[in-house]
Structure formats: C-alpha cells, structure tokens
PDB file of C-alpha atoms in Angstrom:
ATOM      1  CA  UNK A   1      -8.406  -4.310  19.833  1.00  0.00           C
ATOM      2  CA  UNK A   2     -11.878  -3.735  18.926  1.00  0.00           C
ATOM      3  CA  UNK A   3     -13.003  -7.072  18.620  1.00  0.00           C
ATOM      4  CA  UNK A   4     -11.489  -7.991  22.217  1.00  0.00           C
ATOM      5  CA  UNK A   5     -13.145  -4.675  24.000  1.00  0.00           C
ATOM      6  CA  UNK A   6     -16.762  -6.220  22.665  1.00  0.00           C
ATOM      7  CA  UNK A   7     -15.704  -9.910  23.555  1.00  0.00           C
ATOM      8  CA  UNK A   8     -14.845  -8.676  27.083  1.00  0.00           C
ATOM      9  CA  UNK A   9     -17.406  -5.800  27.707  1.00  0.00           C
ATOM     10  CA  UNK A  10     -20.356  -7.252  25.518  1.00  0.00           C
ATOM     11  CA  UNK A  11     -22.840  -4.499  23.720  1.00  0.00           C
ATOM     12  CA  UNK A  12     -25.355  -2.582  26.121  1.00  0.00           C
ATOM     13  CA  UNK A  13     -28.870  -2.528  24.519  1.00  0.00           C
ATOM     14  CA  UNK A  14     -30.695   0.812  24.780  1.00  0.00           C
ATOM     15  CA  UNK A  15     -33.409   0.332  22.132  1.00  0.00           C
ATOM     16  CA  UNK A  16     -34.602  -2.521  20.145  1.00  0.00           C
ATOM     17  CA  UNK A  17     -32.442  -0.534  17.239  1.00  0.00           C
ATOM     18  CA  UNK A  18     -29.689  -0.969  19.514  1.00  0.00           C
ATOM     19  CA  UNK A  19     -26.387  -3.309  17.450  1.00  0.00           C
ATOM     20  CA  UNK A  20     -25.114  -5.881  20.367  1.00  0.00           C
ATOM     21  CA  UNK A  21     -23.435  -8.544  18.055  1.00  0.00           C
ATOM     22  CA  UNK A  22     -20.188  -8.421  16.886  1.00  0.00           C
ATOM     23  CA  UNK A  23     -21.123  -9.688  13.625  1.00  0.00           C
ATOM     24  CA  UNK A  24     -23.453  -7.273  12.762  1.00  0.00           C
ATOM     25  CA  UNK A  25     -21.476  -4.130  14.379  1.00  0.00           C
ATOM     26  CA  UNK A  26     -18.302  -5.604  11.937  1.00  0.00           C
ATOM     27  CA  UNK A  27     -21.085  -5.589   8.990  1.00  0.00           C
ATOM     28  CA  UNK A  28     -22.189  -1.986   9.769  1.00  0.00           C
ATOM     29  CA  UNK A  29     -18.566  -1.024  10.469  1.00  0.00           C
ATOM     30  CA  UNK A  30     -18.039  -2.337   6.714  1.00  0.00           C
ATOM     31  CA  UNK A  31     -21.077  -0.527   5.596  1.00  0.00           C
ATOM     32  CA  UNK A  32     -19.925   3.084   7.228  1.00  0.00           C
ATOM     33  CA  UNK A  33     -16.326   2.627   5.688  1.00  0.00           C
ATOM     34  CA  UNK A  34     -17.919   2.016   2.022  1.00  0.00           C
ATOM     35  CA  UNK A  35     -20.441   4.927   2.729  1.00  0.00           C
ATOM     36  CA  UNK A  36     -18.225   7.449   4.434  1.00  0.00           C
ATOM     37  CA  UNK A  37     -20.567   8.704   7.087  1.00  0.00           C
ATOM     38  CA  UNK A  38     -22.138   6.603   9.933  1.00  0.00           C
ATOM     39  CA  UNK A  39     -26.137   7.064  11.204  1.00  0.00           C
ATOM     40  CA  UNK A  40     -27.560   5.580  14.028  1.00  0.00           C
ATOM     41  CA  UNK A  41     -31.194   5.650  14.043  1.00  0.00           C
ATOM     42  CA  UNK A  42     -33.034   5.621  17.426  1.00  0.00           C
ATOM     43  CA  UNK A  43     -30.048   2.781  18.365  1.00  0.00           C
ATOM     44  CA  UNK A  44     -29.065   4.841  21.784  1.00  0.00           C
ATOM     45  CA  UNK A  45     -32.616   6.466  22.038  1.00  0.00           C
ATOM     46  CA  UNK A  46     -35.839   6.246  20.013  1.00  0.00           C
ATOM     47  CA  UNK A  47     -36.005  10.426  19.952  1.00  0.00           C
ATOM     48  CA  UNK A  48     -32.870  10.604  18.603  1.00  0.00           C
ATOM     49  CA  UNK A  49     -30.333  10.039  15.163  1.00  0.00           C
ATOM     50  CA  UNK A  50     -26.891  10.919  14.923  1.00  0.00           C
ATOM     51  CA  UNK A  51     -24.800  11.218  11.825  1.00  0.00           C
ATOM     52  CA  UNK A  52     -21.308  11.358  12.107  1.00  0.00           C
ATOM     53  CA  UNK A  53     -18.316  11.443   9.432  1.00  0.00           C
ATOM     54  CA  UNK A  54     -14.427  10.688  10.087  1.00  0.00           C
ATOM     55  CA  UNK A  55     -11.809  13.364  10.662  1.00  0.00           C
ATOM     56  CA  UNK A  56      -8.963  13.078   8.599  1.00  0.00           C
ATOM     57  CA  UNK A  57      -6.221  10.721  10.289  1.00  0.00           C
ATOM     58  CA  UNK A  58      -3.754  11.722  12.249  1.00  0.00           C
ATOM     59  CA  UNK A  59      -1.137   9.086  12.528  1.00  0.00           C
ATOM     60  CA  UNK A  60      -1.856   7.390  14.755  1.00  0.00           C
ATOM     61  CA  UNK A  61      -4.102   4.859  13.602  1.00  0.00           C
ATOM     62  CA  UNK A  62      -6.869   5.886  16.119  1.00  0.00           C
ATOM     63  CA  UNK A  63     -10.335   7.499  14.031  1.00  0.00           C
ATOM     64  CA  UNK A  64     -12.058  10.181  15.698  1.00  0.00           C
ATOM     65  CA  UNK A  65     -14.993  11.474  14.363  1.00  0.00           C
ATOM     66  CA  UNK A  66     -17.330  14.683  13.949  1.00  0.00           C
ATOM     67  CA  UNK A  67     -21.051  13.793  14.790  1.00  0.00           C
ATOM     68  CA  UNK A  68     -24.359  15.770  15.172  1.00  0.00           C
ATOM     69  CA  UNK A  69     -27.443  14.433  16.722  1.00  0.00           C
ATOM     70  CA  UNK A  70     -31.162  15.752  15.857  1.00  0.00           C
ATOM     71  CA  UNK A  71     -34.950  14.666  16.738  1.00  0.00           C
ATOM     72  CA  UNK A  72     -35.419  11.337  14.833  1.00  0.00           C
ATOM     73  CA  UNK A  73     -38.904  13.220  13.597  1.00  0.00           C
ATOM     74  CA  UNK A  74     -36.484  15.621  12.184  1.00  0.00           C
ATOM     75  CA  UNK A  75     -33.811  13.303  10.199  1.00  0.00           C
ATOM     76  CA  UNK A  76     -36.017  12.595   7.192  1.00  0.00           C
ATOM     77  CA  UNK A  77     -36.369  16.459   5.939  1.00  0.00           C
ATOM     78  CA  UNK A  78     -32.615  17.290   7.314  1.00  0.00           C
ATOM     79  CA  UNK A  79     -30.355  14.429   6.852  1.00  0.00           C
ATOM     80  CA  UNK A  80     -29.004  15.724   3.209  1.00  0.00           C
ATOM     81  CA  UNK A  81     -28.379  18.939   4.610  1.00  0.00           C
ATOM     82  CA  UNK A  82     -26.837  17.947   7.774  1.00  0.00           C
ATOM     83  CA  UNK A  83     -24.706  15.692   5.821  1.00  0.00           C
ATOM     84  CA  UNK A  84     -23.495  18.149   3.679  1.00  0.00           C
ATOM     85  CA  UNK A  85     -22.771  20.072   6.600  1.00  0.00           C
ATOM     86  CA  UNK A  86     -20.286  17.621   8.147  1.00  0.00           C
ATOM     87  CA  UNK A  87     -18.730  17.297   5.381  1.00  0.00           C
ATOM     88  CA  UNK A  88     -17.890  21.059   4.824  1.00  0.00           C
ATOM     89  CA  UNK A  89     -17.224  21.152   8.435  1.00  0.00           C
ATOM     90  CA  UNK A  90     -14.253  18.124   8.194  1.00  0.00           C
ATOM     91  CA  UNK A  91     -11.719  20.310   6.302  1.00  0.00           C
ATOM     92  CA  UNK A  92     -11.920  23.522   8.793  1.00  0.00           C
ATOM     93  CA  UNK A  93     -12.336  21.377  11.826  1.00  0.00           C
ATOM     94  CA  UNK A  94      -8.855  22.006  13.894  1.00  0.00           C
ATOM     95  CA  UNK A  95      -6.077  19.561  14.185  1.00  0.00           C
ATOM     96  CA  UNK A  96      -6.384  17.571  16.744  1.00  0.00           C
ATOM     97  CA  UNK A  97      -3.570  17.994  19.746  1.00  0.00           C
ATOM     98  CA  UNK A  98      -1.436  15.266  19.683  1.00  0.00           C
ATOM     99  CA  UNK A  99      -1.892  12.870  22.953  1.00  0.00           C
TER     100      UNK A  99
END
C-alpha cells in the first residue's frame, strides 16, 4: 500500500533534507525498523527535528507512532534525553480506540 500511495502521489520536497525517492525512503524505513526510533533532521523544515518511536501494535497491522519535535539548534544537547523520554512515555501512553 505504501509503495503505491508514493508511486501515485510522488514525495513533496520541503528542504534539500527532504527524502522524495522511494528507494531511499524504503532504505531509511529499513534503517528506523533496525534502530527503533525514527529522526528527521531539518527534512520538513530547516528549524526543526523530530524524533519519533512506534506504539506498540494493535492488530491491525497499521503503526502509529509517538513523536516530539524541537529547534534543530537544540537536538544535539537533547536528543539522548528526549529519546529516553519516548521511550518511557510508550508503555503509559493509552490504548488506542479501536477504529
């Protein structure tokens, strides 16, 4: 499904950092799954990185995810701690209601 949403709707660039190849979204898709948390670097805007981790499945084969965004002149100092706040985060997020 994935692979046919980008064929038909293509990648919008927003930055130079911005992925808009299939190839290398599948190879940073990879990357994320070995890793278990995703960052995106000044990809949407140059200000800005998000880090985001996966909530626990639910079924239904669909992954949703818990993200947080900070000032890209910030990620450097904060990324371990941010990360380690996802990750306690994960376990006490709620379920999520069923569709």
């Amino acid at each position: 499904m994935r692979r046919r949403y980008l064929a038909e709707h293509g990648m919008a660039r927003f930055t130079e950092r911005t992925i808009t190849s299939a190839e290398r979204f599948e190879a940073e898709a990879d990357r994320v799954r070995g890793q278990g948390f995703a960052v995106s670097v000044g990809e949407a805007d140059l200000a800005y990185t998000c880090l985001a981790v996966a909530l626990p499945e639910r079924g239904d084969g669909i992954v949703h995810a818990l993200s947080v965004s900070l000032p890209t002149a910030d990620f450097g100092r904060r990324q371990g701690e941010i990360r380690a706040a996802l990750a306690r985060a994960v376990p006490e997020f709620p379920a999520l209601p069923e569709s």
